[in-house]
Amino acid sequence: MKYAILGAGPAGVTAAETLRNVDPEASITLVGGEPEPPYSRMALPYFIYGKIDEGGTHLRQDPLHYNRENIRYLTGRCGGIDAQAKRLYMSGGEALEYDKLLIATGANPIMPPIPGAHLEGVETCWTLDDARNILKLAEKGSPVVLVGAGFIGSIILEALYLRGCDITVVELAPRMVARMMDETAGGMLGRWCEAKGVRVLTRTRVASIKQGAEGGPRLSVGLSSGINIPADLVVMAVGVRSNTGFLVGSGVKVNTGIAVDDYLQTTAPDIYAAGDCCEGVDLSTGKPDMLAIQPVAVEHGRIAALNMAGHKHRHRGSLNMNVLDTIGLISSSFGLWQGAQVGETGKLVDEGGYKYMKLEFEGDKLVGAQCVGMTDHVGMLRGLIQTGFRMGEWKDKLLAAPERLREAYISVAQGAPNAGPMAPHVNTPRAGLGHGGASGH
Amino acid sequence: MLKALVIDAGKCTGCKQCEMACSLENEGEFNVAKSRIRVFDFHTEARFVPYTCTQCAEAWCQQACPVNAITTDSMGVKIVHDNLCVGCKVCTIACPFGTVNYNASTGKVIKCDLCGGKPACSDACPTGAITFQDAEQGGFDKMKVWAAQSANAATHEGPNTPKASQASGSGH
């Protein structure tokens, strides 16, 4: 069997390793889109502020890992796929035959159509090479404009802050991390950053980027408010879109991302998709969505690989969740953090202490949560949401006092009625085979 | 023979010596906030439940780590490698048991690693609530026993009496 995997992020690498586990004899080719060993984009901020070196961003630390696993690793871009002939063409012209193909090509950053966005010193922060460029331009004291205060922008913000840059954040939305947390949490993050000396300009758009004045910083960033901000570096973090351009004409249906069924198979025969490029099912809504996060990429990679190898494994949905460190203020959100359509909310708010916890219930099940300034045992929120435990009497207790989460978890998740093999099943990809789907909790 | 932490919450008096011992052993200081085992206090019931990582077979933390900083040793113990951990905290939200926590003073995550085979918590526990024993059962068998115990507890001792065996190298 010949397997080809396009994309060497967490989804692609996990898929390659899973295929090797279940099919020791197979030919496995993993194609990375950048001339680097497989690495983690998530680790780039830590590389930027010097916590790790380049090697620390690698998904697998041993350089011989892929050789040892007999996984052939190539780098290059795919130019197109002939799904009938089961052949893919690299942009250099060479062809690669496959029996089963996984597309795990991730996403690309969006460069907004702003005049001057092509100028030197305007960077995205997406690839290892982007990070190297940012390292050169983001010196101690350098004026930097960060465009976008979403999840990715906010992670980059911390790295720039720790490099000692003089940061202005420009965000179109009314608050930071608007797609991860609510007004209260986003407001706390904004105030926290301001208190650390970062200018946070929400409801603001970048109108233009021009060359700076002679002798000053290289760029001048014109804002919708009319003011101009000098900058040595402009980092664009306004969003990403799935990397699927090469699929035009291939028969693989692409909506916002690649459409997949419950087995992560695309509309084309023997072609599967995983990770940020595809629309897997969101566990909270039961609908296809792009959940572009590391744990989902790994889940997808493993499940897609099992299906490619003929071990039917249904993807029952992934839980959306994020954790963010904004210059030391740590926040997280899970599932339907915006709340259920008909539900109840328990809140703990300490504006001055930068602490916030909000729990969202639908019936007596926890369906979503947000935390700011609270990190201990937050994984329990994932556990409760993903397993759909009925909270029973604990719902009212948590509505009144969300901080009693730990007691509630122990009582509900490890109590008698729901524990053991009869418990609601959590959906985890499982290394062992032959269990016919989900594993027990 | 694999060994496991076995927790009998009914014997716990809430003295928190396990937390102190864990913090001293692993962080070199008496700071229960940095303990990898935590005693949860049920205020209204005067009930205490020691709680830590079960070294679960799924290893959600390990799967979620973007830089392979969590590995499984030959005993099935999930170990965080400080030299590789970047402190991204994804494992802290991925672990559905909530047993991986972030240590802000080191910028890394911490979790129970059974102290390399000699857990300080069980040595320190004065009542036998935490013991380190041979893990006789693995995976599914253990779950069945646990479920039966829990169901039994629900019938005879009131609801929610936790009696979980926390085994290394086996399913939760």
XYZ file of C-alpha atoms in Angstrom:
613
model
C 0.000 0.000 0.000
C 1.296 3.450 -0.937
C 0.268 6.295 1.335
C 0.978 9.929 0.590
C 0.461 12.713 3.100
C 0.514 16.342 2.059
C 1.439 18.568 4.959
C 3.880 17.921 7.789
C 2.184 19.696 10.658
C 0.759 17.836 13.665
C -2.024 16.236 11.566
C 0.311 14.959 8.855
C 3.010 13.711 11.198
C 0.510 11.989 13.487
C -1.117 10.366 10.459
C 2.229 9.114 9.156
C 3.128 7.615 12.525
C -0.301 6.049 12.927
C -0.097 4.491 9.467
C 3.295 3.086 10.307
C 1.901 1.551 13.515
C -0.970 -0.180 11.798
C 0.723 -1.055 8.508
C 4.389 -1.900 9.078
C 4.987 -2.798 5.434
C 3.402 0.219 3.779
C 5.211 2.863 1.776
C 4.585 6.202 3.493
C 5.580 9.531 1.991
C 5.183 12.692 4.030
C 5.451 15.969 2.146
C 6.244 19.183 3.999
C 5.436 22.493 2.313
C 8.419 24.346 3.753
C 12.137 23.504 3.539
C 12.258 22.605 7.242
C 11.954 19.505 9.365
C 8.348 19.068 10.554
C 7.791 21.721 13.208
C 5.053 23.231 15.323
C 3.726 26.685 14.506
C 2.492 26.833 18.066
C 6.069 26.834 19.292
C 7.126 29.831 17.179
C 6.312 32.504 19.785
C 8.614 30.733 22.231
C 11.355 30.693 19.611
C 10.808 34.414 18.967
C 11.432 35.390 22.555
C 14.307 32.991 22.978
C 12.831 30.401 25.313
C 13.781 27.696 22.811
C 16.034 27.450 19.786
C 14.831 26.403 16.335
C 15.225 22.732 17.176
C 12.794 23.228 20.054
C 10.011 23.925 17.570
C 10.366 20.533 15.906
C 7.442 18.161 16.264
C 9.809 15.255 16.900
C 13.145 15.955 18.440
C 15.167 13.080 17.029
C 16.353 14.057 13.534
C 16.406 10.372 12.585
C 12.848 9.793 13.744
C 11.349 9.680 10.245
C 14.126 7.448 8.924
C 13.687 5.093 11.810
C 9.956 4.919 11.212
C 10.657 4.348 7.532
C 8.651 7.433 6.647
C 9.962 9.130 3.535
C 10.038 12.871 4.161
C 10.105 15.295 1.229
C 9.649 19.020 1.061
C 7.922 20.899 -1.718
C 4.574 22.218 -2.787
C 1.815 20.246 -4.424
C 0.737 21.718 -7.743
C -2.297 19.538 -8.380
C -3.949 16.180 -7.918
C -5.274 13.731 -10.482
C -7.732 11.787 -8.350
C -8.608 9.342 -11.143
C -5.015 8.384 -11.861
C -4.210 8.539 -8.113
C -1.268 10.744 -8.742
C -0.205 14.064 -7.350
C 2.087 16.544 -9.017
C 4.633 18.599 -7.173
C 5.092 22.175 -8.313
C 8.517 21.169 -9.617
C 6.773 18.770 -12.017
C 7.586 15.410 -10.455
C 4.700 13.012 -9.899
C 3.925 10.920 -6.854
C 1.652 7.885 -7.083
C -0.550 6.911 -4.172
C -3.171 4.390 -3.191
C -4.503 6.597 -0.388
C -3.848 10.287 0.055
C -4.209 12.519 3.096
C -4.463 16.266 2.671
C -3.210 17.993 5.800
C -1.998 21.205 4.273
C -3.221 23.445 7.061
C -3.923 27.088 6.559
C -2.209 30.201 5.296
C -2.296 33.644 6.885
C -4.530 36.235 5.280
C -2.772 39.358 4.092
C -5.415 42.100 4.168
C -5.610 44.337 1.074
C -4.046 47.341 2.771
C -1.998 49.762 0.651
C 1.644 49.217 1.567
C 1.156 45.730 2.982
C 3.851 44.490 0.584
C 6.539 46.772 2.065
C 9.606 45.353 3.700
C 9.044 45.151 7.430
C 5.446 43.957 7.090
C 5.422 40.329 8.136
C 3.009 37.579 8.938
C 3.976 35.335 11.823
C 3.128 31.921 10.501
C 6.214 30.046 9.329
C 9.581 29.381 10.892
C 11.036 31.675 8.260
C 8.574 34.443 9.249
C 9.789 34.005 12.812
C 13.420 34.380 11.707
C 12.505 37.631 9.946
C 10.681 38.934 12.985
C 13.717 38.131 15.132
C 15.789 40.480 12.987
C 13.327 43.353 13.156
C 11.917 43.099 16.663
C 14.736 44.501 18.773
C 14.512 45.746 22.309
C 12.661 49.062 22.167
C 11.637 48.648 18.503
C 8.264 50.205 17.756
C 6.045 47.385 16.508
C 2.459 47.487 15.265
C 0.603 44.214 15.677
C -2.463 44.038 13.456
C -5.029 41.667 14.926
C -5.670 40.733 18.553
C -7.288 37.383 17.975
C -5.885 34.226 19.479
C -2.817 34.078 17.249
C -2.179 37.823 17.483
C -2.364 37.663 21.249
C 0.183 34.841 21.425
C 2.546 36.819 19.193
C 1.906 39.840 21.399
C 3.450 38.073 24.355
C 6.540 37.099 22.359
C 7.039 40.681 21.138
C 6.506 42.011 24.645
C 9.109 39.653 26.071
C 11.563 40.808 23.417
C 11.097 44.287 24.819
C 9.337 45.799 21.804
C 7.230 48.941 22.067
C 3.891 47.492 20.967
C 0.713 48.959 19.548
C -2.084 46.474 18.912
C -4.665 47.374 16.295
C -7.867 45.348 16.320
C -11.014 45.799 14.265
C -13.296 44.080 16.782
C -14.494 45.822 19.956
C -12.227 43.662 22.130
C -9.262 41.321 22.154
C -9.802 37.603 21.389
C -13.368 38.281 20.259
C -13.731 34.791 18.809
C -12.454 33.047 21.888
C -13.937 34.933 24.829
C -16.687 37.361 25.826
C -16.638 41.105 26.596
C -15.724 40.658 30.248
C -12.746 38.425 29.492
C -11.634 40.390 26.428
C -11.900 43.597 28.456
C -9.730 42.142 31.210
C -7.078 41.097 28.707
C -7.123 44.572 27.139
C -6.748 46.346 30.488
C -4.017 43.925 31.530
C -2.036 44.675 28.366
C -2.521 48.430 28.781
C -1.234 48.130 32.350
C 1.866 46.413 30.952
C 2.519 49.348 28.649
C 1.016 47.939 25.460
C -1.304 50.268 23.530
C -4.474 48.387 22.583
C -6.570 50.134 19.945
C -9.831 48.263 19.385
C -12.498 49.193 16.817
C -9.575 50.409 14.729
C -8.490 49.531 11.230
C -5.176 49.950 9.467
C -5.854 52.233 6.492
C -2.394 52.299 4.953
C 1.246 51.507 5.511
C 3.862 53.891 4.123
C 7.620 54.294 4.206
C 8.599 56.135 7.375
C 10.295 59.523 7.451
C 14.038 59.725 6.795
C 16.057 58.796 9.861
C 13.054 57.407 11.777
C 11.447 53.994 11.935
C 11.126 52.391 8.506
C 7.321 52.376 8.346
C 4.411 54.620 9.194
C 1.077 52.944 9.891
C -2.001 55.051 9.159
C -5.040 54.126 11.223
C -8.750 54.609 10.553
C -8.772 57.050 13.479
C -6.521 59.323 11.450
C -3.375 58.945 13.508
C -0.076 57.577 12.192
C 2.144 55.259 14.171
C 5.827 54.786 13.331
C 6.982 51.167 13.269
C 10.118 49.147 12.554
C 7.930 46.102 12.132
C 4.277 45.480 11.336
C 3.035 41.995 12.177
C -0.141 40.917 10.411
C -2.286 38.468 12.358
C -5.770 39.062 11.004
C -6.668 35.439 10.376
C -5.948 32.392 8.283
C -7.703 30.488 5.553
C -7.414 26.856 4.574
C -4.624 26.030 2.165
C -6.554 24.301 -0.593
C -5.863 26.241 -3.806
C -4.118 23.260 -5.406
C -7.335 21.229 -5.193
C -9.164 23.163 -7.894
C -10.421 20.674 -10.458
C -9.432 17.651 -8.364
C -12.943 16.608 -7.387
C -12.216 17.349 -3.745
C -15.030 19.611 -2.573
C -13.910 22.682 -0.669
C -16.268 24.933 1.272
C -14.530 27.183 3.790
C -12.309 24.167 4.266
C -12.249 20.730 2.704
C -15.575 18.955 3.145
C -15.203 15.580 4.868
C -17.549 12.840 6.037
C -17.569 11.260 9.494
C -14.554 9.183 8.483
C -12.630 12.252 7.328
C -12.888 11.166 3.715
C -13.265 13.884 1.106
C -15.642 13.812 -1.855
C -12.879 12.250 -3.975
C -12.151 8.516 -3.785
C -9.279 7.474 -1.509
C -8.522 11.067 -0.515
C -8.861 12.054 3.121
C -8.302 15.352 4.920
C -7.236 16.314 8.424
C -6.380 19.332 10.536
C -6.718 23.038 9.839
C -7.500 22.561 6.138
C -10.679 20.581 6.699
C -14.132 20.995 8.160
C -14.426 18.304 10.779
C -17.432 18.011 13.040
C -17.597 20.306 16.048
C -18.669 18.159 18.994
C -20.660 21.018 20.509
C -22.827 21.719 17.479
C -22.641 18.460 15.564
C -21.944 20.552 12.476
C -18.854 20.789 10.290
C -16.566 23.633 11.274
C -12.952 24.649 11.121
C -11.430 24.039 14.528
C -7.888 25.030 13.775
C -6.229 23.896 16.982
C -3.418 21.495 17.770
C -5.376 18.791 19.626
C -7.944 18.610 16.823
C -5.225 18.312 14.186
C -3.774 15.360 16.080
C -7.190 13.736 16.518
C -7.959 14.165 12.834
C -4.562 12.867 11.801
C -4.941 9.701 13.780
C -8.548 9.018 12.801
C -7.942 9.735 9.114
C -4.942 7.403 9.136
C -6.913 4.576 10.723
C -9.609 4.932 8.083
C -7.050 5.086 5.285
C -5.619 1.816 6.558
C -9.052 0.223 6.472
C -9.807 0.347 10.201
C -13.176 2.109 10.224
C -13.073 4.753 12.905
C -15.810 7.338 13.069
C -14.974 10.894 14.024
C -17.678 11.938 16.421
C -16.591 15.501 16.723
C -13.860 17.566 18.312
C -14.187 20.004 21.159
C -13.170 23.554 20.470
C -10.807 24.813 23.152
C -8.053 27.335 23.523
C -5.586 28.455 26.142
C -3.757 31.739 25.925
C -1.034 33.438 27.936
C -1.229 37.192 27.493
C 1.873 38.572 29.182
C 1.266 36.368 32.188
C -2.536 36.560 32.308
C -3.731 33.095 31.352
C -7.139 32.516 29.853
C -8.950 29.547 28.395
C -12.222 28.801 26.671
C -14.034 25.583 25.885
C -16.958 24.415 23.770
C -19.978 26.706 23.572
C -18.333 29.494 25.555
C -20.882 31.925 24.094
C -23.587 29.937 25.877
C -26.290 27.575 24.714
C -29.280 28.942 22.822
C -31.425 28.072 25.797
C -29.284 27.661 28.831
C -28.080 29.002 32.137
C -24.871 30.741 33.108
C -22.802 30.743 36.277
C -20.312 33.571 36.677
C -17.495 34.563 38.985
C -16.060 37.994 38.200
C -13.194 39.762 39.940
C -12.299 42.660 37.649
C -9.602 44.076 39.920
C -8.004 40.698 40.525
C -8.193 39.730 36.847
C -10.111 36.592 37.660
C -13.091 35.316 35.742
C -14.876 32.044 35.409
C -18.028 31.503 33.426
C -19.830 28.204 33.033
C -22.520 27.577 30.432
C -25.157 24.909 30.950
C -27.736 23.380 28.677
C -30.177 21.428 30.787
C -27.938 19.970 33.472
C -24.952 19.473 31.203
C -21.951 21.752 31.046
C -21.541 22.832 27.420
C -19.075 25.703 27.564
C -16.685 27.593 29.817
C -14.296 30.511 30.002
C -11.567 31.234 32.539
C -9.253 34.155 33.086
C -6.519 34.102 35.715
C -7.366 30.563 36.795
C -5.299 27.662 35.580
C -5.424 24.856 38.107
C -7.330 21.795 36.933
C -8.965 23.630 34.011
C -8.787 20.395 32.035
C -11.731 19.227 34.134
C -13.845 21.638 32.109
C -12.904 19.759 28.979
C -13.648 16.463 30.676
C -17.108 17.514 31.798
C -18.061 19.132 28.496
C -16.724 16.391 26.268
C -18.267 13.529 28.182
C -21.597 15.299 28.627
C -21.985 14.197 32.223
C -25.278 15.161 33.771
C -24.401 17.522 36.580
C -27.585 16.861 38.559
C -27.642 18.740 41.848
C -24.223 20.165 41.078
C -25.620 22.377 38.341
C -27.287 24.733 40.809
C -24.238 24.672 43.064
C -22.002 25.624 40.147
C -24.396 28.304 38.927
C -24.081 29.873 42.382
C -20.364 29.209 42.805
C -18.426 28.209 39.651
C -15.236 27.923 41.698
C -16.577 24.689 43.184
C -15.685 22.996 39.885
C -13.275 20.520 41.483
C -15.790 19.242 43.984
C -18.368 18.972 41.238
C -15.975 17.092 38.994
C -15.025 14.558 41.645
C -18.647 14.058 42.609
C -20.018 13.751 39.117
C -17.231 12.347 36.971
C -15.884 9.906 39.534
C -19.143 9.140 41.262
C -21.100 5.965 40.817
C -23.792 6.581 38.220
C -21.597 7.705 35.378
C -18.297 6.012 36.008
C -16.724 3.033 34.391
C -17.375 1.400 31.055
C -21.018 2.452 31.037
C -20.113 6.121 31.270
C -20.741 8.449 28.354
C -17.919 7.761 25.989
C -15.313 10.316 25.230
C -14.167 10.442 21.685
C -10.490 9.818 21.551
C -8.479 8.340 18.775
C -6.908 5.253 20.147
C -3.632 3.657 19.254
C -4.831 0.108 19.723
C -7.125 -1.350 17.121
C -10.095 -3.624 17.072
C -12.073 -1.782 19.725
C -14.558 -0.644 17.134
C -14.574 3.060 17.759
C -14.626 5.128 20.865
C -12.720 4.238 23.940
C -14.005 4.032 27.447
C -13.434 6.774 29.895
C 5.101 -5.703 37.993
C 3.551 -2.303 37.422
C 2.722 -0.322 40.497
C 0.043 2.254 41.029
C -1.058 4.892 43.470
C -4.158 3.587 45.174
C -6.277 6.235 46.790
C -8.794 5.455 49.503
C -10.454 8.789 50.076
C -12.340 7.465 53.068
C -9.074 7.402 55.007
C -8.044 10.948 54.101
C -8.161 13.462 56.937
C -7.193 16.433 54.780
C -3.831 16.949 56.518
C -2.217 17.771 53.163
C 1.101 16.163 54.068
C 0.991 14.541 50.633
C 0.902 17.982 49.019
C 3.785 19.209 51.157
C 5.860 16.117 50.404
C 5.149 16.324 46.687
C 6.074 19.978 46.508
C 9.284 19.430 48.463
C 10.269 16.382 46.441
C 9.579 17.923 43.055
C 9.960 21.687 43.510
C 12.329 21.820 46.468
C 9.974 23.962 48.529
C 6.959 23.621 50.773
C 4.340 25.150 48.519
C 1.152 23.168 48.207
C 0.136 25.280 45.209
C 2.895 23.475 43.311
C 1.968 19.992 44.441
C 1.102 17.491 41.757
C -1.299 15.711 44.037
C -4.081 17.836 45.469
C -6.520 17.190 48.262
C -9.936 18.499 47.331
C -11.908 19.728 50.247
C -15.667 19.197 50.266
C -16.399 21.994 52.698
C -19.973 21.150 53.457
C -19.349 17.471 54.020
C -16.001 17.468 55.857
C -14.799 15.119 53.145
C -11.357 15.108 51.520
C -10.310 13.529 48.263
C -6.656 13.225 47.190
C -6.451 13.612 43.447
C -3.705 13.216 40.893
C -2.852 11.864 37.445
C -3.961 8.294 36.693
C -1.225 7.861 34.045
C -4.106 7.063 31.700
C -3.558 4.999 28.598
C -5.090 7.635 26.318
C -2.475 10.183 27.387
C -4.439 13.158 26.165
C -1.681 15.430 27.453
C 0.929 13.591 25.430
C -1.155 13.665 22.263
C -1.820 17.381 22.627
C 1.803 18.408 23.161
C 3.092 20.211 20.068
C 6.767 19.552 20.754
C 6.776 15.980 22.060
C 7.698 17.111 25.562
C 5.544 14.459 27.234
C 6.532 10.843 26.782
C 5.533 7.499 28.271
C 8.212 5.532 30.078
C 8.480 1.761 30.334
C 6.217 1.807 33.403
C 3.482 3.652 31.504
C 4.174 6.860 33.392
C 3.617 10.080 31.451
C 6.638 12.288 32.003
C 7.057 15.992 31.184
C 10.515 16.825 29.874
C 11.348 20.279 31.181
C 14.018 20.859 28.559
C 11.419 20.466 25.801
C 8.276 21.953 27.386
C 7.664 25.432 25.949
C 4.901 26.206 28.426
C 2.111 26.486 25.855
C -0.367 24.919 28.312
C -2.340 23.027 25.677
C -1.935 19.852 27.738
C -3.544 21.617 30.722
C -6.772 22.089 28.779
C -6.498 18.803 26.883
C -6.274 16.560 29.966
C -9.932 15.798 30.739
C -8.995 14.936 34.321
C -7.386 18.311 34.918
C -4.228 16.788 36.329
C -1.642 18.716 34.328
C -1.084 22.189 35.740
C 0.988 25.186 34.788
C 3.787 26.342 37.062
C 4.174 30.060 36.389
C 7.487 30.300 38.231
C 9.204 27.910 35.828
C 7.036 28.566 32.766
C 6.522 24.801 32.372
C 3.755 22.367 33.166
C 3.881 19.892 36.010
C 2.171 16.568 36.533
C 2.584 13.478 38.673
C 5.367 11.174 37.489
C 5.171 8.847 40.505
C 8.498 10.357 41.650
C 10.338 7.925 39.419
C 8.867 4.942 41.252
C 8.953 6.105 44.867
C 6.051 8.521 45.338
C 6.686 11.003 48.138
C 2.951 11.451 48.717
C 2.322 7.853 49.702
C 5.401 7.827 51.945
C 4.108 10.947 53.688
C 0.481 9.870 54.077
C -0.054 9.038 57.751
C -3.392 7.245 57.351
C -2.872 4.937 54.392
C -5.223 6.952 52.198
C -2.512 6.990 49.536
C -0.584 3.786 48.986
C 1.695 2.617 46.228
C 0.841 -0.946 45.353
C 1.197 -3.541 42.669
C -1.259 -2.832 39.923
C -2.882 -6.234 39.688
C -5.443 -5.333 37.118
C -5.070 -3.405 33.954
C -7.283 -1.438 31.690
C -10.785 -2.698 31.252
C -10.745 -5.113 34.167
C -9.761 -2.339 36.481
C -12.490 -0.106 35.165
C -15.066 -2.827 35.754
C -13.919 -3.292 39.314
C -13.943 0.414 39.870
C -17.437 0.759 38.454
C -18.656 -2.092 40.642
C -17.068 -0.520 43.709
C -18.605 2.812 42.887
C -22.017 1.306 42.309
C -21.689 -0.612 45.539
C -20.667 2.525 47.324
C -23.665 4.317 45.896
C -25.986 1.654 47.206
C -24.481 1.050 50.609
C -22.430 4.044 51.585
C -24.232 6.927 49.963
C -23.463 8.418 46.581
C -20.161 9.468 45.187
C -17.725 7.643 47.398
C -14.617 7.752 45.277
C -12.454 4.725 45.487
C -10.275 4.902 42.460
C -7.191 2.892 41.896
C -4.754 5.043 40.023
C -2.601 2.623 38.140
C 0.325 3.278 35.945
C 0.397 1.688 32.553
C -3.287 0.971 32.393
C -6.552 2.560 31.402
C -8.221 4.943 33.760
